[in-house]
């Protein structure tokens, strides 16, 4: 694990919403959404909302706007719909709303993915940024990609990034 330049103080608890974007998954078959929730709880964070929505840009944007009105939420983590198939619209829907982007998230995610899966990592459109003072992450829908993004990027930096938004 890489050293943190400014470690977060212990006990910084973050409240998150988990949103799975899928035309086929339900709560029982949503392995990636379940994994995100398990990893958040194991890291002593709070899952404040969990949703499964269709891969429709209007639904994705409506979900962001609705969840962003919840003062108790700090972070929204999406999974699914980040590829280039015609039904993969998550990136496009989220990117249009972001007020600030974190280009390093997608860049590092693809770099780390490349180390695991090789050149297929170029097809990932993982993205992160800020909308209405909420930190938003969007990961691919595969459980391996979710684990990678959560372990290596989101969990190590989430509390620090949320604290930056609250300054």
PDB file of C-alpha atoms in Angstrom:
ATOM      1  CA  UNK A   1       0.000   0.000   0.000  1.00  0.00           C
ATOM      2  CA  UNK A   2       1.284   3.441  -0.885  1.00  0.00           C
ATOM      3  CA  UNK A   3       1.974   5.878   1.939  1.00  0.00           C
ATOM      4  CA  UNK A   4      -0.585   8.621   2.390  1.00  0.00           C
ATOM      5  CA  UNK A   5       0.871  12.151   2.277  1.00  0.00           C
ATOM      6  CA  UNK A   6      -1.619  13.334   4.910  1.00  0.00           C
ATOM      7  CA  UNK A   7      -3.346  10.474   6.707  1.00  0.00           C
ATOM      8  CA  UNK A   8      -6.951  10.978   7.745  1.00  0.00           C
ATOM      9  CA  UNK A   9      -7.675  11.020  11.422  1.00  0.00           C
ATOM     10  CA  UNK A  10      -9.191   7.747  12.609  1.00  0.00           C
ATOM     11  CA  UNK A  11     -12.936   7.647  12.913  1.00  0.00           C
ATOM     12  CA  UNK A  12     -13.829   9.761   9.871  1.00  0.00           C
ATOM     13  CA  UNK A  13     -17.091   8.035   9.022  1.00  0.00           C
ATOM     14  CA  UNK A  14     -18.597   8.685   5.600  1.00  0.00           C
ATOM     15  CA  UNK A  15     -22.217   8.036   4.616  1.00  0.00           C
ATOM     16  CA  UNK A  16     -22.590   6.617   1.113  1.00  0.00           C
ATOM     17  CA  UNK A  17     -25.243   5.723  -1.401  1.00  0.00           C
ATOM     18  CA  UNK A  18     -24.609   2.694  -3.601  1.00  0.00           C
ATOM     19  CA  UNK A  19     -26.268   2.675  -7.022  1.00  0.00           C
ATOM     20  CA  UNK A  20     -26.083  -0.264  -9.396  1.00  0.00           C
ATOM     21  CA  UNK A  21     -26.838   0.545 -13.019  1.00  0.00           C
ATOM     22  CA  UNK A  22     -28.132  -2.574 -14.744  1.00  0.00           C
ATOM     23  CA  UNK A  23     -30.938  -3.714 -16.975  1.00  0.00           C
ATOM     24  CA  UNK A  24     -30.833  -7.247 -15.537  1.00  0.00           C
ATOM     25  CA  UNK A  25     -29.687  -7.265 -11.898  1.00  0.00           C
ATOM     26  CA  UNK A  26     -31.911  -7.361  -8.848  1.00  0.00           C
ATOM     27  CA  UNK A  27     -30.913  -7.210  -5.148  1.00  0.00           C
ATOM     28  CA  UNK A  28     -30.187 -10.957  -5.079  1.00  0.00           C
ATOM     29  CA  UNK A  29     -28.020 -11.029  -8.216  1.00  0.00           C
ATOM     30  CA  UNK A  30     -26.264  -7.681  -7.657  1.00  0.00           C
ATOM     31  CA  UNK A  31     -22.919  -9.067  -6.513  1.00  0.00           C
ATOM     32  CA  UNK A  32     -21.033  -5.821  -7.164  1.00  0.00           C
ATOM     33  CA  UNK A  33     -23.513  -3.632  -5.307  1.00  0.00           C
ATOM     34  CA  UNK A  34     -23.410  -6.067  -2.392  1.00  0.00           C
ATOM     35  CA  UNK A  35     -19.607  -6.056  -2.458  1.00  0.00           C
ATOM     36  CA  UNK A  36     -19.439  -2.253  -2.314  1.00  0.00           C
ATOM     37  CA  UNK A  37     -21.795  -2.238   0.664  1.00  0.00           C
ATOM     38  CA  UNK A  38     -19.807  -4.962   2.453  1.00  0.00           C
ATOM     39  CA  UNK A  39     -16.519  -3.128   1.901  1.00  0.00           C
ATOM     40  CA  UNK A  40     -17.959   0.177   3.138  1.00  0.00           C
ATOM     41  CA  UNK A  41     -19.336  -1.427   6.312  1.00  0.00           C
ATOM     42  CA  UNK A  42     -16.070  -3.323   6.915  1.00  0.00           C
ATOM     43  CA  UNK A  43     -14.248   0.039   6.713  1.00  0.00           C
ATOM     44  CA  UNK A  44     -16.700   1.473   9.316  1.00  0.00           C
ATOM     45  CA  UNK A  45     -18.591   3.685   6.897  1.00  0.00           C
ATOM     46  CA  UNK A  46     -22.381   3.903   6.568  1.00  0.00           C
ATOM     47  CA  UNK A  47     -24.530   2.780   3.649  1.00  0.00           C
ATOM     48  CA  UNK A  48     -27.302   5.371   3.674  1.00  0.00           C
ATOM     49  CA  UNK A  49     -29.037   4.273   0.475  1.00  0.00           C
ATOM     50  CA  UNK A  50     -28.954   1.436  -2.027  1.00  0.00           C
ATOM     51  CA  UNK A  51     -30.659   1.469  -5.436  1.00  0.00           C
ATOM     52  CA  UNK A  52     -30.699  -0.524  -8.644  1.00  0.00           C
ATOM     53  CA  UNK A  53     -31.691   1.474 -11.704  1.00  0.00           C
ATOM     54  CA  UNK A  54     -31.883   0.814 -15.437  1.00  0.00           C
ATOM     55  CA  UNK A  55     -29.058   1.936 -17.705  1.00  0.00           C
ATOM     56  CA  UNK A  56     -30.979   4.965 -18.923  1.00  0.00           C
ATOM     57  CA  UNK A  57     -29.297   8.403 -18.856  1.00  0.00           C
ATOM     58  CA  UNK A  58     -32.419  10.169 -17.567  1.00  0.00           C
ATOM     59  CA  UNK A  59     -32.747   7.675 -14.678  1.00  0.00           C
ATOM     60  CA  UNK A  60     -29.063   7.959 -13.808  1.00  0.00           C
ATOM     61  CA  UNK A  61     -29.171  11.755 -13.761  1.00  0.00           C
ATOM     62  CA  UNK A  62     -32.447  11.797 -11.807  1.00  0.00           C
ATOM     63  CA  UNK A  63     -30.888   9.474  -9.218  1.00  0.00           C
ATOM     64  CA  UNK A  64     -27.863  11.765  -8.834  1.00  0.00           C
ATOM     65  CA  UNK A  65     -30.094  14.817  -8.407  1.00  0.00           C
ATOM     66  CA  UNK A  66     -32.376  13.060  -5.911  1.00  0.00           C
ATOM     67  CA  UNK A  67     -29.544  11.624  -3.809  1.00  0.00           C
ATOM     68  CA  UNK A  68     -27.677  14.946  -3.871  1.00  0.00           C
ATOM     69  CA  UNK A  69     -30.582  16.573  -2.029  1.00  0.00           C
ATOM     70  CA  UNK A  70     -29.999  14.220   0.918  1.00  0.00           C
ATOM     71  CA  UNK A  71     -27.931  16.248   3.391  1.00  0.00           C
ATOM     72  CA  UNK A  72     -26.982  13.041   5.228  1.00  0.00           C
ATOM     73  CA  UNK A  73     -25.126  11.570   2.238  1.00  0.00           C
ATOM     74  CA  UNK A  74     -21.500  12.385   1.476  1.00  0.00           C
ATOM     75  CA  UNK A  75     -20.687  10.038  -1.406  1.00  0.00           C
ATOM     76  CA  UNK A  76     -22.540   8.297  -4.229  1.00  0.00           C
ATOM     77  CA  UNK A  77     -20.861   5.185  -5.643  1.00  0.00           C
ATOM     78  CA  UNK A  78     -22.179   3.877  -8.967  1.00  0.00           C
ATOM     79  CA  UNK A  79     -21.284   0.562 -10.540  1.00  0.00           C
ATOM     80  CA  UNK A  80     -22.133  -0.646 -14.020  1.00  0.00           C
ATOM     81  CA  UNK A  81     -22.597   0.873 -17.454  1.00  0.00           C
ATOM     82  CA  UNK A  82     -19.072   2.251 -17.899  1.00  0.00           C
ATOM     83  CA  UNK A  83     -18.073   0.366 -21.047  1.00  0.00           C
ATOM     84  CA  UNK A  84     -18.633   1.283 -24.680  1.00  0.00           C
ATOM     85  CA  UNK A  85     -21.575  -0.985 -25.545  1.00  0.00           C
ATOM     86  CA  UNK A  86     -24.650   0.888 -26.788  1.00  0.00           C
ATOM     87  CA  UNK A  87     -26.456   0.362 -23.435  1.00  0.00           C
ATOM     88  CA  UNK A  88     -23.457   1.630 -21.397  1.00  0.00           C
ATOM     89  CA  UNK A  89     -24.552   5.189 -20.643  1.00  0.00           C
ATOM     90  CA  UNK A  90     -23.458   5.723 -17.042  1.00  0.00           C
ATOM     91  CA  UNK A  91     -20.309   7.671 -17.870  1.00  0.00           C
ATOM     92  CA  UNK A  92     -22.105   9.944 -20.322  1.00  0.00           C
ATOM     93  CA  UNK A  93     -24.947  10.695 -17.895  1.00  0.00           C
ATOM     94  CA  UNK A  94     -22.667  11.377 -14.911  1.00  0.00           C
ATOM     95  CA  UNK A  95     -19.989  13.321 -16.764  1.00  0.00           C
ATOM     96  CA  UNK A  96     -22.540  15.868 -17.986  1.00  0.00           C
ATOM     97  CA  UNK A  97     -23.545  16.714 -14.404  1.00  0.00           C
ATOM     98  CA  UNK A  98     -20.147  16.870 -12.707  1.00  0.00           C
ATOM     99  CA  UNK A  99     -19.147  20.346 -11.562  1.00  0.00           C
ATOM    100  CA  UNK A 100     -15.571  19.221 -10.890  1.00  0.00           C
ATOM    101  CA  UNK A 101     -13.892  16.094 -12.168  1.00  0.00           C
ATOM    102  CA  UNK A 102     -11.143  14.011 -10.610  1.00  0.00           C
ATOM    103  CA  UNK A 103      -9.309  12.885 -13.761  1.00  0.00           C
ATOM    104  CA  UNK A 104      -6.754  11.011 -11.677  1.00  0.00           C
ATOM    105  CA  UNK A 105      -9.406   8.545 -10.515  1.00  0.00           C
ATOM    106  CA  UNK A 106     -10.132   7.229 -14.004  1.00  0.00           C
ATOM    107  CA  UNK A 107      -6.481   7.382 -15.006  1.00  0.00           C
ATOM    108  CA  UNK A 108      -5.326   5.422 -11.953  1.00  0.00           C
ATOM    109  CA  UNK A 109      -8.206   2.976 -12.191  1.00  0.00           C
ATOM    110  CA  UNK A 110      -7.295   2.143 -15.793  1.00  0.00           C
ATOM    111  CA  UNK A 111      -3.598   1.862 -14.865  1.00  0.00           C
ATOM    112  CA  UNK A 112      -4.382  -0.542 -12.022  1.00  0.00           C
ATOM    113  CA  UNK A 113      -6.815  -2.456 -14.254  1.00  0.00           C
ATOM    114  CA  UNK A 114      -4.148  -2.721 -16.939  1.00  0.00           C
ATOM    115  CA  UNK A 115      -1.880  -4.431 -14.423  1.00  0.00           C
ATOM    116  CA  UNK A 116      -4.608  -7.027 -13.827  1.00  0.00           C
ATOM    117  CA  UNK A 117      -6.352  -7.488 -17.188  1.00  0.00           C
ATOM    118  CA  UNK A 118      -4.007  -5.964 -19.741  1.00  0.00           C
ATOM    119  CA  UNK A 119      -5.051  -3.822 -22.673  1.00  0.00           C
ATOM    120  CA  UNK A 120      -8.795  -4.433 -22.156  1.00  0.00           C
ATOM    121  CA  UNK A 121      -8.544  -1.761 -19.459  1.00  0.00           C
ATOM    122  CA  UNK A 122      -8.803   0.894 -22.189  1.00  0.00           C
ATOM    123  CA  UNK A 123     -12.538   0.165 -22.483  1.00  0.00           C
ATOM    124  CA  UNK A 124     -13.253   1.330 -18.922  1.00  0.00           C
ATOM    125  CA  UNK A 125     -14.813   4.752 -18.523  1.00  0.00           C
ATOM    126  CA  UNK A 126     -14.568   4.887 -14.729  1.00  0.00           C
ATOM    127  CA  UNK A 127     -15.020   8.476 -13.571  1.00  0.00           C
ATOM    128  CA  UNK A 128     -15.188  10.531 -10.378  1.00  0.00           C
ATOM    129  CA  UNK A 129     -16.041  14.069  -9.471  1.00  0.00           C
ATOM    130  CA  UNK A 130     -18.275  16.408  -7.521  1.00  0.00           C
ATOM    131  CA  UNK A 131     -21.915  17.360  -7.946  1.00  0.00           C
ATOM    132  CA  UNK A 132     -23.766  19.585  -5.448  1.00  0.00           C
ATOM    133  CA  UNK A 133     -21.091  18.999  -2.767  1.00  0.00           C
ATOM    134  CA  UNK A 134     -21.390  15.218  -3.143  1.00  0.00           C
ATOM    135  CA  UNK A 135     -18.456  13.078  -4.143  1.00  0.00           C
ATOM    136  CA  UNK A 136     -19.402  10.739  -6.995  1.00  0.00           C
ATOM    137  CA  UNK A 137     -17.540   7.631  -8.116  1.00  0.00           C
ATOM    138  CA  UNK A 138     -18.485   5.423 -11.046  1.00  0.00           C
ATOM    139  CA  UNK A 139     -16.965   1.961 -11.391  1.00  0.00           C
ATOM    140  CA  UNK A 140     -17.475  -0.842 -13.899  1.00  0.00           C
ATOM    141  CA  UNK A 141     -19.998  -3.492 -12.906  1.00  0.00           C
ATOM    142  CA  UNK A 142     -17.662  -6.463 -12.550  1.00  0.00           C
ATOM    143  CA  UNK A 143     -16.915  -7.538  -8.993  1.00  0.00           C
ATOM    144  CA  UNK A 144     -13.175  -7.648  -9.710  1.00  0.00           C
ATOM    145  CA  UNK A 145     -13.248  -4.053 -10.939  1.00  0.00           C
ATOM    146  CA  UNK A 146     -15.325  -2.987  -7.935  1.00  0.00           C
ATOM    147  CA  UNK A 147     -12.908  -4.642  -5.504  1.00  0.00           C
ATOM    148  CA  UNK A 148      -9.926  -3.012  -7.228  1.00  0.00           C
ATOM    149  CA  UNK A 149     -11.455   0.463  -7.253  1.00  0.00           C
ATOM    150  CA  UNK A 150     -12.695   0.259  -3.683  1.00  0.00           C
ATOM    151  CA  UNK A 151      -9.476  -1.198  -2.193  1.00  0.00           C
ATOM    152  CA  UNK A 152      -6.921   0.845  -4.092  1.00  0.00           C
ATOM    153  CA  UNK A 153      -8.642   4.185  -4.681  1.00  0.00           C
ATOM    154  CA  UNK A 154     -11.994   4.882  -3.059  1.00  0.00           C
ATOM    155  CA  UNK A 155     -11.561   3.594   0.497  1.00  0.00           C
ATOM    156  CA  UNK A 156      -8.048   5.037   0.977  1.00  0.00           C
ATOM    157  CA  UNK A 157      -9.077   8.542  -0.175  1.00  0.00           C
ATOM    158  CA  UNK A 158     -12.821   8.893   0.377  1.00  0.00           C
ATOM    159  CA  UNK A 159     -12.785  10.422   3.872  1.00  0.00           C
ATOM    160  CA  UNK A 160     -10.047  12.883   2.904  1.00  0.00           C
ATOM    161  CA  UNK A 161     -11.897  13.982  -0.231  1.00  0.00           C
ATOM    162  CA  UNK A 162     -15.146  14.418   1.690  1.00  0.00           C
ATOM    163  CA  UNK A 163     -13.330  16.549   4.282  1.00  0.00           C
ATOM    164  CA  UNK A 164     -11.990  18.720   1.433  1.00  0.00           C
ATOM    165  CA  UNK A 165     -15.554  19.300   0.211  1.00  0.00           C
ATOM    166  CA  UNK A 166     -16.626  20.401   3.682  1.00  0.00           C
ATOM    167  CA  UNK A 167     -13.977  23.125   4.009  1.00  0.00           C
TER     168      UNK A 167
END
